[in-house]
Short mmCIF file of C-alpha atoms in Angstrom, two decimals:
data_model
loop_
_atom_site.label_atom_id
_atom_site.label_comp_id
_atom_site.label_asym_id
_atom_site.label_seq_id
_atom_site.Cartn_x
_atom_site.Cartn_y
_atom_site.Cartn_z
CA MET A 29 9.86 -17.84 86.18
CA ASP A 30 13.14 -16.02 85.75
CA THR A 31 14.53 -13.13 87.77
CA ALA A 32 13.05 -10.38 85.64
CA GLU A 33 9.56 -11.96 85.73
CA MET A 34 9.74 -12.40 89.50
CA GLU A 35 10.94 -8.84 89.99
CA ALA A 36 8.13 -7.54 87.71
CA TRP A 37 5.51 -9.45 89.60
CA PHE A 38 6.66 -8.12 92.98
CA ASN A 39 6.97 -4.57 91.60
CA HIS A 40 3.41 -4.83 90.23
CA LYS A 41 2.22 -5.77 93.73
CA LEU A 42 4.18 -2.80 95.16
CA ASP A 43 2.63 -0.46 92.57
CA ILE A 44 -0.88 -1.61 93.50
CA CYS A 45 -0.19 -1.08 97.17
CA LYS A 46 1.23 2.42 96.54
CA SER A 47 -1.71 3.38 94.31
CA VAL A 48 -4.24 2.60 97.05
CA HIS A 49 -2.14 4.11 99.82
CA GLN A 50 -1.28 0.77 101.41
CA ALA A 51 2.48 1.25 100.99
CA PRO A 52 4.66 4.34 101.41
CA LYS A 53 5.38 6.12 98.12
CA ASP A 54 9.14 6.13 98.88
CA ILE A 55 9.55 2.32 99.14
CA PRO A 56 12.04 1.44 96.39
CA PRO A 57 11.22 -1.07 93.76
CA PHE A 58 12.34 -4.65 94.12
CA HIS A 59 15.66 -5.57 92.52
CA PHE A 60 16.70 -9.19 93.04
CA THR A 61 20.38 -9.90 92.56
CA LYS A 62 20.89 -13.14 94.42
CA PHE A 63 18.91 -16.30 94.97
CA VAL A 64 19.55 -18.90 97.68
CA LEU A 65 17.84 -22.05 98.94
CA THR A 66 15.29 -20.97 101.55
CA HIS A 67 13.04 -23.15 103.71
CA ASN A 68 10.39 -20.38 104.34
CA ASP A 69 8.82 -22.16 107.33
CA ILE A 70 11.42 -22.49 110.00
CA SER A 71 9.65 -23.13 113.28
CA PRO A 72 9.79 -25.62 116.13
CA ARG A 73 7.12 -27.77 114.52
CA ASN A 74 9.55 -28.36 111.62
CA LEU A 75 12.53 -29.39 113.79
CA ILE A 76 13.25 -32.94 114.91
CA LEU A 77 15.90 -33.85 117.46
CA ASP A 78 17.18 -37.39 116.80
CA GLN A 79 18.69 -39.91 119.23
CA HIS A 80 22.19 -38.52 118.48
CA GLU A 81 21.08 -35.01 119.38
CA GLN A 82 21.25 -33.85 115.75
CA VAL A 83 18.57 -31.40 114.62
CA TRP A 84 16.80 -32.08 111.37
CA LEU A 85 14.80 -29.39 109.46
CA ILE A 86 11.76 -31.05 107.90
CA ASP A 87 8.73 -30.02 105.75
CA TRP A 88 10.26 -28.31 102.80
CA ALA A 89 6.90 -27.64 101.13
CA TYR A 90 7.51 -23.84 100.96
CA SER A 91 11.18 -24.03 100.04
CA GLY A 92 12.76 -22.78 96.90
CA ALA A 93 15.37 -20.53 95.38
CA TYR A 94 14.45 -17.05 96.52
CA PRO A 95 16.27 -13.88 97.55
CA PRO A 96 17.89 -14.26 100.95
CA VAL A 97 15.46 -11.84 102.60
CA PHE A 98 12.63 -14.36 102.12
CA GLU A 99 13.84 -16.48 105.02
CA SER A 100 14.00 -13.76 107.56
CA ALA A 101 10.74 -12.16 106.34
CA ALA A 102 8.95 -15.50 106.65
CA ILE A 103 10.19 -15.92 110.20
CA SER A 104 9.40 -12.34 111.23
CA ILE A 105 5.68 -12.62 110.27
CA GLN A 106 4.97 -15.96 111.91
CA PRO A 107 2.36 -15.40 114.60
CA PHE A 108 3.38 -18.37 116.68
CA PHE A 109 6.62 -19.24 118.62
CA THR A 110 7.61 -15.57 119.06
CA ASP A 111 10.51 -16.42 121.40
CA PHE A 112 11.84 -18.96 118.95
CA ASN A 113 11.39 -16.53 116.00
CA GLU A 114 13.32 -13.80 117.79
CA ALA A 115 16.09 -16.22 118.70
CA VAL A 116 16.44 -17.42 115.08
CA LEU A 117 16.28 -13.88 113.74
CA SER A 118 19.10 -12.79 116.08
CA LEU A 119 21.31 -15.47 114.55
CA ILE A 120 20.76 -14.98 110.83
CA LEU A 121 21.69 -12.21 108.42
CA ARG A 122 18.91 -9.60 108.24
CA HIS A 123 17.91 -7.46 105.31
CA PRO A 124 15.94 -4.52 106.80
CA GLU A 125 15.18 -2.61 103.65
CA GLU A 126 14.08 -5.70 101.74
CA GLU A 127 12.00 -6.87 104.72
CA MET A 128 10.27 -3.49 104.66
CA GLN A 129 9.61 -3.89 100.88
CA LEU A 130 8.06 -7.35 101.44
CA ASP A 131 5.98 -6.07 104.35
CA SER A 132 4.77 -3.09 102.20
CA ILE A 133 3.13 -5.48 99.64
CA ALA A 134 1.04 -7.41 102.19
CA TYR A 135 -2.15 -5.75 100.95
CA GLY A 136 -1.28 -6.70 97.41
CA LEU A 137 -0.74 -10.32 98.35
CA THR A 138 -3.97 -10.66 100.36
CA THR A 139 -6.84 -8.20 99.78
CA ALA A 140 -5.74 -7.36 96.21
CA ALA A 141 -4.33 -10.80 95.43
CA LEU A 142 -6.04 -11.08 92.08
CA ALA A 143 -5.04 -7.59 90.87
#
């Protein structure tokens, strides 16, 4: 999938959510300009401290090249480890508008997943 295809898919989900009043009408469309390596599941269960006190991030099953907002968005919706999540979010670059966009398509990714 290239950038345009990914953008189109996310904008389709946004349009669905707007049409059924599950997202505000004024949420702007997605426009992806940069992709970075993201883990998408940073949590204590995926951290290992070795005998040399080095921390290792494991379980890269959800990783990939995504827009930078994906990392903070994934952390912000985790229902577990809330103190850990808040600590990590305070240390990384946030993307409030893009996080709001991703949050606004939740209905399109769950209830209307096949639309």
